[in-house]
mmCIF file of C-alpha atoms in Angstrom:
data_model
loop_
_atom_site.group_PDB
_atom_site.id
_atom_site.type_symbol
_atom_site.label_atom_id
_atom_site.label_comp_id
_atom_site.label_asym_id
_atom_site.label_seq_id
_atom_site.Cartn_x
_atom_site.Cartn_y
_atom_site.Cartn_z
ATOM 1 C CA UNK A 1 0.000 0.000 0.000
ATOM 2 C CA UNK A 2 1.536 3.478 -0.629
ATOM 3 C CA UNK A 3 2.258 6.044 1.701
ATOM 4 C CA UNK A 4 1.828 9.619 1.047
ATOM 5 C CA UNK A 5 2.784 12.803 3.693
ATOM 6 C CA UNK A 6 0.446 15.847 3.616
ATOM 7 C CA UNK A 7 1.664 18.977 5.167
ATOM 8 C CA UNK A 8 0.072 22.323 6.100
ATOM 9 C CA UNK A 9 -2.661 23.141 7.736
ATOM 10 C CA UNK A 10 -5.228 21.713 10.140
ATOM 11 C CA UNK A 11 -8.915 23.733 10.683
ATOM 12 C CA UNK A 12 -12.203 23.695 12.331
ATOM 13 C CA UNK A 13 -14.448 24.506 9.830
ATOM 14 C CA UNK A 14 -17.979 26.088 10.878
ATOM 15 C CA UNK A 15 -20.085 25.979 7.851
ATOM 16 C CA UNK A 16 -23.437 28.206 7.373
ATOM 17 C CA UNK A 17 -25.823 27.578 4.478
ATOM 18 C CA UNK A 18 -27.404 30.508 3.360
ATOM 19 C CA UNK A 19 -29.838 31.272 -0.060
ATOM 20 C CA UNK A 20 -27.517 33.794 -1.114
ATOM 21 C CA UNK A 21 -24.094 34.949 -0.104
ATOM 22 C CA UNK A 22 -24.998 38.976 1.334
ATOM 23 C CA UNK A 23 -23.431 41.658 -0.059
ATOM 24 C CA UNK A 24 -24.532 44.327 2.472
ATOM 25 C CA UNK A 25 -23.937 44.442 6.448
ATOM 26 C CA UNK A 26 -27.089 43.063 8.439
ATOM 27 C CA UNK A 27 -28.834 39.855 10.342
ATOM 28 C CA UNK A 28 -28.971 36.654 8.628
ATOM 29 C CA UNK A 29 -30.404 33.442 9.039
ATOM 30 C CA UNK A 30 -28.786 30.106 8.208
ATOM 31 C CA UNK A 31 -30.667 27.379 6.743
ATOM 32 C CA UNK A 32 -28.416 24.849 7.940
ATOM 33 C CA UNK A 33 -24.963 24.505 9.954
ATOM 34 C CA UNK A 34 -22.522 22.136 10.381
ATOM 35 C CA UNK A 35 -19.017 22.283 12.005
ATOM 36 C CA UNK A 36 -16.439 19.921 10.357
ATOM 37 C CA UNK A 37 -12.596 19.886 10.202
ATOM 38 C CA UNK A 38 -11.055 21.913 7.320
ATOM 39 C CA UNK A 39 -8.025 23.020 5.669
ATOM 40 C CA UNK A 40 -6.101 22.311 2.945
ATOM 41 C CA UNK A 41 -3.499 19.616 3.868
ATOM 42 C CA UNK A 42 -5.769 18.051 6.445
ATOM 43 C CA UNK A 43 -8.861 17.768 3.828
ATOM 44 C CA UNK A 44 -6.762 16.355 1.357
ATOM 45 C CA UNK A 45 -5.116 13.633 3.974
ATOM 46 C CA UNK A 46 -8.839 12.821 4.566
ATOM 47 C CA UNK A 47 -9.229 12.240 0.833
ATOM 48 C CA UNK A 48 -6.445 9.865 0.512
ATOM 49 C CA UNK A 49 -7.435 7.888 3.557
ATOM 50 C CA UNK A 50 -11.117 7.749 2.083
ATOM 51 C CA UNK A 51 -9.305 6.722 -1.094
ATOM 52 C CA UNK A 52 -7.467 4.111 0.265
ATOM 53 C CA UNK A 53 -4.031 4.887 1.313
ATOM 54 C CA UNK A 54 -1.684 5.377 4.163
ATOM 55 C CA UNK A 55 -1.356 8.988 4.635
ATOM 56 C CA UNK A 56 0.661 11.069 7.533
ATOM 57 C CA UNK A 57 -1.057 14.484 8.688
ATOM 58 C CA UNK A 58 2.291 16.752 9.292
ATOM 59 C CA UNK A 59 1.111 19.783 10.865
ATOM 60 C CA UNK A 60 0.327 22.082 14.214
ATOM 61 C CA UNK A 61 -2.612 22.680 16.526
ATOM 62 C CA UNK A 62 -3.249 24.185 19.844
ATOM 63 C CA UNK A 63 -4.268 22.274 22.854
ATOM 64 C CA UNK A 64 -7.450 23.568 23.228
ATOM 65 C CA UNK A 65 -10.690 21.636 22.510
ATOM 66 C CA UNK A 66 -10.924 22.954 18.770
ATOM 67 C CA UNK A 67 -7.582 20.876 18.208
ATOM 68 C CA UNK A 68 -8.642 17.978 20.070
ATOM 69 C CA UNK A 69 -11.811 17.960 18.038
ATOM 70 C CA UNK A 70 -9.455 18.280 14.521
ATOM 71 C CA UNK A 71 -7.406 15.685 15.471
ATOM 72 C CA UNK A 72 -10.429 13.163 16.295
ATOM 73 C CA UNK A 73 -11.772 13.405 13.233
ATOM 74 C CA UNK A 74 -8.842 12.460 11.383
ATOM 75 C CA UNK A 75 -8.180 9.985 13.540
ATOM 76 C CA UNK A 76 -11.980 8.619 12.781
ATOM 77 C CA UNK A 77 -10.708 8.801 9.176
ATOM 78 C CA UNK A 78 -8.053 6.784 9.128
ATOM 79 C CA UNK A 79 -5.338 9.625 9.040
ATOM 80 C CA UNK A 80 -2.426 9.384 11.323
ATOM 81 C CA UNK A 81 -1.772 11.993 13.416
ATOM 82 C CA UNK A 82 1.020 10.928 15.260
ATOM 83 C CA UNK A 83 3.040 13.939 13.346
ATOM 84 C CA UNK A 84 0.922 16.694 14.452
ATOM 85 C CA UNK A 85 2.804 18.997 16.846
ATOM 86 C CA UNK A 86 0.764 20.216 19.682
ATOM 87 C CA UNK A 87 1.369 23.639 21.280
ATOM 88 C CA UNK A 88 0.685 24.192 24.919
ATOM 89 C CA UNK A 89 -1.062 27.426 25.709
ATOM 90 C CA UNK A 90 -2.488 27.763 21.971
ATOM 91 C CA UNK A 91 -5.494 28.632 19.726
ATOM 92 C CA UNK A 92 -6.031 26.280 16.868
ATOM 93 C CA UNK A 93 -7.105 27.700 13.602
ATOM 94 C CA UNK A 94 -10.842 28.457 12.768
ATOM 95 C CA UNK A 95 -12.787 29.123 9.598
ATOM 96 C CA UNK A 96 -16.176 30.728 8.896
ATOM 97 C CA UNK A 97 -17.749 29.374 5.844
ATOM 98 C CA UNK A 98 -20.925 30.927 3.751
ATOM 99 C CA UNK A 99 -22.574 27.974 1.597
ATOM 100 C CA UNK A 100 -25.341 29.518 -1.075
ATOM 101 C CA UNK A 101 -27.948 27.520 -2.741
ATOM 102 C CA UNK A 102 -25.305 27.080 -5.871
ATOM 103 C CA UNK A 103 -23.205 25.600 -3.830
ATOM 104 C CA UNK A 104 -21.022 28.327 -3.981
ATOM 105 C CA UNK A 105 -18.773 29.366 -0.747
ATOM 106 C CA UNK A 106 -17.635 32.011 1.154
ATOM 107 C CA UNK A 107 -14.711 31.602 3.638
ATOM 108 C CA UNK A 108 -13.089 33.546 6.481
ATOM 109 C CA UNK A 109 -10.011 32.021 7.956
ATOM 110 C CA UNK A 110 -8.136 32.544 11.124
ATOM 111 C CA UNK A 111 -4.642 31.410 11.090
ATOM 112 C CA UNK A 112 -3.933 31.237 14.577
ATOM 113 C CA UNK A 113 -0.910 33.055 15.558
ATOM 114 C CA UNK A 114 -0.193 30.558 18.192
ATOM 115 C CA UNK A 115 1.521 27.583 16.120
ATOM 116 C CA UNK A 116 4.883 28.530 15.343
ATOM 117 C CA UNK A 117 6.559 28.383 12.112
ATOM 118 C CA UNK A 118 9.743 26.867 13.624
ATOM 119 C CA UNK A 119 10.798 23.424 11.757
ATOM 120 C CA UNK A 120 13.289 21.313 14.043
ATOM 121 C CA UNK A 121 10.564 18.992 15.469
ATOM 122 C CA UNK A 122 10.504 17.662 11.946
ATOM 123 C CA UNK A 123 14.010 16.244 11.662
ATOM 124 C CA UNK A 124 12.693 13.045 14.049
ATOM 125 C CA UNK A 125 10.624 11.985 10.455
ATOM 126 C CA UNK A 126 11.340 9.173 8.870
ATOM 127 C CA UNK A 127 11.456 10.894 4.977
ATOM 128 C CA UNK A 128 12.103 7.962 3.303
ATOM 129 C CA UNK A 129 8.771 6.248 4.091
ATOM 130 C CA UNK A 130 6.357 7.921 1.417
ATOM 131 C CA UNK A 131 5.838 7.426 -1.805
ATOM 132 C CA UNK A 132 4.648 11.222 -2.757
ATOM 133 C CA UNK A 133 4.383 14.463 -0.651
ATOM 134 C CA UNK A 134 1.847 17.271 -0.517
ATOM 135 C CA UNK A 135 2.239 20.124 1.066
ATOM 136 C CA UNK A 136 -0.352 23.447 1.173
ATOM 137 C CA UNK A 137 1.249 27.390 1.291
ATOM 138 C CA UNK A 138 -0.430 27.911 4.936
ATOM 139 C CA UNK A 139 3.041 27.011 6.600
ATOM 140 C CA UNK A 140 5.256 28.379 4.351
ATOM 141 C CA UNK A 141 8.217 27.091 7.205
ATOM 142 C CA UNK A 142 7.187 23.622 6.545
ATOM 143 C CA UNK A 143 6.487 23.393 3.172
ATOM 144 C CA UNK A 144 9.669 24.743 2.472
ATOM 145 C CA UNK A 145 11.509 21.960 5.098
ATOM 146 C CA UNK A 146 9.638 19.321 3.166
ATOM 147 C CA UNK A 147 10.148 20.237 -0.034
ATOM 148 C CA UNK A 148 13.832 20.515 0.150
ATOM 149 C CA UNK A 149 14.026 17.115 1.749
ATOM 150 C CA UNK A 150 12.151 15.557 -0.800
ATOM 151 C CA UNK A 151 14.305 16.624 -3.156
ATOM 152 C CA UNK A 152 17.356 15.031 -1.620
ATOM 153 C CA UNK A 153 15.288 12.068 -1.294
ATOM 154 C CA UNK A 154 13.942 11.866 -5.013
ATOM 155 C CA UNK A 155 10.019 11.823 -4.019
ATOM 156 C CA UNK A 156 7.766 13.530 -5.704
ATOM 157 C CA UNK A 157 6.371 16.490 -4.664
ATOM 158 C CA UNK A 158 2.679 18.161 -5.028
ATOM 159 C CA UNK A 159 1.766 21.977 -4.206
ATOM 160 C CA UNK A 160 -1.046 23.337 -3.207
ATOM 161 C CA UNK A 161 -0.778 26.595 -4.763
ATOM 162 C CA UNK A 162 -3.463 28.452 -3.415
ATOM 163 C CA UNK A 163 -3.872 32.142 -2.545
ATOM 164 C CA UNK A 164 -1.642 33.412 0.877
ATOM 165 C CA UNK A 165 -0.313 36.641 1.741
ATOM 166 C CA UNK A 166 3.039 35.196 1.726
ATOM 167 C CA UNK A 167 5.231 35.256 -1.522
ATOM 168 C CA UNK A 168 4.786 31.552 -2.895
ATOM 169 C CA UNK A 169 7.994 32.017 -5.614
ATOM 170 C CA UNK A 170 10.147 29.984 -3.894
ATOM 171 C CA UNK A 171 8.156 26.944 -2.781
ATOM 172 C CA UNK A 172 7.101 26.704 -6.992
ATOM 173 C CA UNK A 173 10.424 26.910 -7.650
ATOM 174 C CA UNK A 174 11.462 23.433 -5.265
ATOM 175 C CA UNK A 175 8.272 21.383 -6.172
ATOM 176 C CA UNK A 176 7.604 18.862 -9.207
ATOM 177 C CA UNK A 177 3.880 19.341 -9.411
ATOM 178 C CA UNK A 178 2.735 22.655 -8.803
ATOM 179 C CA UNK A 179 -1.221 22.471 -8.828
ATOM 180 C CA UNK A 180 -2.934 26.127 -8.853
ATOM 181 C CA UNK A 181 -6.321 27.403 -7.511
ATOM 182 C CA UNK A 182 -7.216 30.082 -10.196
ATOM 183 C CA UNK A 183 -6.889 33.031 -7.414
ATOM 184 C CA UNK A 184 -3.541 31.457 -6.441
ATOM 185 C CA UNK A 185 -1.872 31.939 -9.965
ATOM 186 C CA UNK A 186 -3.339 34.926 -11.029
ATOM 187 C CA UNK A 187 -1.641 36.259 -7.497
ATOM 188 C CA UNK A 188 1.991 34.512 -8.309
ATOM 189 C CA UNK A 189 2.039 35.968 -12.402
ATOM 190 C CA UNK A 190 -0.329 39.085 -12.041
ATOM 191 C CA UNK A 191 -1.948 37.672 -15.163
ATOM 192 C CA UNK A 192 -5.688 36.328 -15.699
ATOM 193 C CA UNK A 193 -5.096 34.743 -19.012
ATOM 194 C CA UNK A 194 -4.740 31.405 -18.683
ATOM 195 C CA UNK A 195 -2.275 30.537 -21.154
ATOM 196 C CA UNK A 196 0.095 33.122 -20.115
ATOM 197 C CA UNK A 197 0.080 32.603 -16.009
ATOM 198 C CA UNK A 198 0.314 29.001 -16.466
ATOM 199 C CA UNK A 199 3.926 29.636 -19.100
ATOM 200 C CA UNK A 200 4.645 31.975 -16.516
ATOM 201 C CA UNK A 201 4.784 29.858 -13.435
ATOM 202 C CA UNK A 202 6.676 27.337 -15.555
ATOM 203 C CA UNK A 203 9.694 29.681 -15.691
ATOM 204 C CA UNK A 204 9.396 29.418 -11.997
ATOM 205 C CA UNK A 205 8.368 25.699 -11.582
ATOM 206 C CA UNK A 206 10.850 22.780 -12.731
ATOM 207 C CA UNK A 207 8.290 19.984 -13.224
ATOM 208 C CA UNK A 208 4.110 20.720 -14.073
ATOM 209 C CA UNK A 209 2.431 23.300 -13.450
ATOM 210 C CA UNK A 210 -1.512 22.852 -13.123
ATOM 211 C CA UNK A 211 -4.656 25.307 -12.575
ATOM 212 C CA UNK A 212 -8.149 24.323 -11.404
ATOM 213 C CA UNK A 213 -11.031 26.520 -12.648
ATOM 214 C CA UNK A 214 -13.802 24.896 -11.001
ATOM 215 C CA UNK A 215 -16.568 24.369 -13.531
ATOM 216 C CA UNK A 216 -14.219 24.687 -16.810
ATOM 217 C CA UNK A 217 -12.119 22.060 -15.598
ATOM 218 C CA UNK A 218 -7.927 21.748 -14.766
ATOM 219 C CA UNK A 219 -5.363 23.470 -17.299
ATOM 220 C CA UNK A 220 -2.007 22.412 -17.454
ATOM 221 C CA UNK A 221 1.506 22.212 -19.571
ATOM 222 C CA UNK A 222 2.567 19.198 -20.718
ATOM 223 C CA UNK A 223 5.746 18.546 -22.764
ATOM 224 C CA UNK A 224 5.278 22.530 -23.810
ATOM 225 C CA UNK A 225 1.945 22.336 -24.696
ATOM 226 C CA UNK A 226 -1.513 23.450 -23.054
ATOM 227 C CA UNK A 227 -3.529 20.383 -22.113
ATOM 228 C CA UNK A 228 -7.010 20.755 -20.973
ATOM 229 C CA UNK A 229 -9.681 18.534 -18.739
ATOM 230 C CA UNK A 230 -13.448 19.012 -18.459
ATOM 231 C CA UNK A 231 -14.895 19.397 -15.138
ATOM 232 C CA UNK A 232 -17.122 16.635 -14.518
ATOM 233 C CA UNK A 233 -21.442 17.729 -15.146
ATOM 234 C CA UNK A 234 -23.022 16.929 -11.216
ATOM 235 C CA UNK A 235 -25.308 18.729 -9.302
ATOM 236 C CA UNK A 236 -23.860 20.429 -6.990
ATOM 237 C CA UNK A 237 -24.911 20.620 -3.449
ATOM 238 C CA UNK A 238 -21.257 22.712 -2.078
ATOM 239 C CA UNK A 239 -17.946 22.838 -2.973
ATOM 240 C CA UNK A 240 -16.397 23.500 0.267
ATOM 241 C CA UNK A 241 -13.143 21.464 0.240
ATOM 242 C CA UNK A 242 -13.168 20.668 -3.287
ATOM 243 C CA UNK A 243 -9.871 22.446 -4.281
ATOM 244 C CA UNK A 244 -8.358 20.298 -1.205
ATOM 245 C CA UNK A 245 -10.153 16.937 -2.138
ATOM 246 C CA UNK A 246 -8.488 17.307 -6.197
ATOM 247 C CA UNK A 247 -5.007 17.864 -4.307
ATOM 248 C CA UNK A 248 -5.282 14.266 -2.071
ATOM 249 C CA UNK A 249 -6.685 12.883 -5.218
ATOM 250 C CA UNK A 250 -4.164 13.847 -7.490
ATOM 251 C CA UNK A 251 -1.039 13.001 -4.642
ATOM 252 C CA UNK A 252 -2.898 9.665 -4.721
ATOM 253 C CA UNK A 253 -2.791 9.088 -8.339
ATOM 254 C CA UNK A 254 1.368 10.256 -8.860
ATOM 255 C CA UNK A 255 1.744 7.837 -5.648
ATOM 256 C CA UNK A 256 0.127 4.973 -8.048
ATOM 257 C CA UNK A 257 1.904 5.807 -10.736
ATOM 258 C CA UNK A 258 -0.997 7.425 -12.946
ATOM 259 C CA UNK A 259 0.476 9.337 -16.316
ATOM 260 C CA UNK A 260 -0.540 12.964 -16.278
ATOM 261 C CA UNK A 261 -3.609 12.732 -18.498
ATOM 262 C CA UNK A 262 -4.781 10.043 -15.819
ATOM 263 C CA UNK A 263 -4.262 11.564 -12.803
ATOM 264 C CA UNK A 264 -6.213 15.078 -13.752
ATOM 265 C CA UNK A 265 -8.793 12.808 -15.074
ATOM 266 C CA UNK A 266 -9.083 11.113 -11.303
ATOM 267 C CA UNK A 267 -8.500 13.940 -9.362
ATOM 268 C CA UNK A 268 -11.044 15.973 -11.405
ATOM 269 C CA UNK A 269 -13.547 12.600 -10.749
ATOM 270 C CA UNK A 270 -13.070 12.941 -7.086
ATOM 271 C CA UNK A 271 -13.864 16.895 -6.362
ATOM 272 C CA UNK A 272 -16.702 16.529 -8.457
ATOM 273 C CA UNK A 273 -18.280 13.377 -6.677
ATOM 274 C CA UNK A 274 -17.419 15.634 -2.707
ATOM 275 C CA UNK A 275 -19.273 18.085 -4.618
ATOM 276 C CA UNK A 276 -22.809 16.455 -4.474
ATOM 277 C CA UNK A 277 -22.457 16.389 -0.801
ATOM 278 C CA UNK A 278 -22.575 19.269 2.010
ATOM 279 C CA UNK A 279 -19.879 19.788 4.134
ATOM 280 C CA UNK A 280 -15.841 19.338 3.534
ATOM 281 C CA UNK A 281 -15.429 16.037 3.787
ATOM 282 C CA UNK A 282 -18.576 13.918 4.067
ATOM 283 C CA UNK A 283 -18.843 13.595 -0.037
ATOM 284 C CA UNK A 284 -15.608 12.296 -0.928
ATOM 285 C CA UNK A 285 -15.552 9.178 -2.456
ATOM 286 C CA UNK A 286 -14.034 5.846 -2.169
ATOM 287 C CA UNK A 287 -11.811 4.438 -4.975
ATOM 288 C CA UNK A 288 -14.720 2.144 -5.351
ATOM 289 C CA UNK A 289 -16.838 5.045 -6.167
ATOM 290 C CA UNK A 290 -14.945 6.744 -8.319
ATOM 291 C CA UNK A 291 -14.044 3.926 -10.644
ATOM 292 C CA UNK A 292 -18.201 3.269 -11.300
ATOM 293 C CA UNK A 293 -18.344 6.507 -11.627
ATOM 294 C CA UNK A 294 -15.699 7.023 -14.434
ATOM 295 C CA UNK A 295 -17.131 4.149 -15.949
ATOM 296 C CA UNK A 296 -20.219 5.613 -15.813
ATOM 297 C CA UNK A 297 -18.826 9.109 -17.572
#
């Protein structure tokens, strides 16, 4: 069975479902709520698991109750935690979510300033172990540990590439597959033509560079040239964690072995099947699922 690190970010996500997302200060009133466990890294380690694979959660939390409750739920997952570095004295980080009858979402995140960036407690991990790493741009610190090590070690490497307020240059420049949300590359080439951010971020990158659009499907560069991958037709119910659920997916698929045609193809399968679901992580498929349903496409 293969092995696969994620690294970045654990959340609490507390998800409201409104008709419409408001545009104007005011009261509101939610339809529905639900409070789940979020982030990037940690969503996509949930994805794998679901998928079938080992997969190590590499990341920080506080010890309050909100971290206790994150790392739970992983646990109930099938994640292992046993990497996640708890801080004494510490907030862990909290999202707000708005979920509109489109499934469309809006989110509010609080990094907690608690967790430290500092990297030594990560030199006790066994590298070697995994077959593929994927790491998110929430702890810039880590990501950048990891992806240097992986290097040395010949493993490759998936990014995350979302919007951050920090300057993601670098971290492109280390990893082999550099997947993009569309805010996230626009940010890194100051360009909203697609063609010309993703040939941008390839004079950065060394290996792929990727971009998710949501409903018009992944872009990416292979051997110099644009390829291109529908997004999948579902009704969707919210895309909270979808971005997240195509990065586990697609670590998942390198792990096996998948060429790059294949591996868009499957990760593209999986966000859309989470998307038919409410909530972060209660839709995502099994590989089970997945396979009837690309047979079914």
């Amino acid at each position: 069975m293969k092995k696969i690190a994620c690294v970045g970010i654990a959340v609490q996500d507390k998800i409201y479902y409104v008709d419409s997302i408001p545009t104007t200060g005011g009261k509101f009133v939610a339809k529905d709520y639900k409070e789940v466990g979020g982030g990037p890294a940690a969503t996509a380690a949930v994805a794998i698991a679901k998928l079938g694979a080992n997969v190590d959660f590499i990341g920080r939390v506080g010890d309050d109750a909100t971290g206790a409750t994150i790392i739970a739920e992983l646990k109930s997952y099938g994640v292992n935690t046993d990497f996640i570095r708890i801080y004494d004295n510490a907030r862990s980080s909290q999202s707000a979510i708005l979920v509109d009858n489109q499934g469309e979402r809006l989110i509010i995140n609080y990094p907690s300033p608690d967790l430290l960036t500092e990297t030594q407690w990560l030199e006790h991990i066994d590298f070697s172990q995994y077959d593929a790493i994927l790491c998110d741009v929430r702890w810039h610190e880590g990501t950048e540990y990891y992806l240097k090590k992986a290097k040395q070690l010949n493993i490759p490497t998936i990014l995350d590439a979302d919007i951050t307020p920090q300057d993601i240059s670098k971290l492109v420049s280390l990893v082999d597959h550099a997947v993009f949300s569309e805010p996230g590359l626009t940010k890194l080439t100051n360009s909203t033509e697609t063609s010309q951010a993703l040939n941008i971020a390839k004079q950065l990158c060394k290996g792929h560079v990727y971009v998710t659009k949501g409903s018009k499907g992944c872009f990416w560069l292979e051997d110099n040239k644009e390829k291109h991958y529908d997004a999948f037709k579902v009704k969707v119910v919210d895309t909270t964690g979808a971005g997240d659920v195509f990065h586990g997916a697609f670590a998942y698929a390198l792990a096996h072995k998948y060429t790059l045609q294949q591996t868009v193809e499957f990760a593209t399968a999986v966000a859309a099947l989470k998307c038919t679901m409410s909530g972060g992580r209660q839709g995502i498929p099994n590989l089970q699922q997945v396979k009837l349903f690309l047979t079914e496409q």
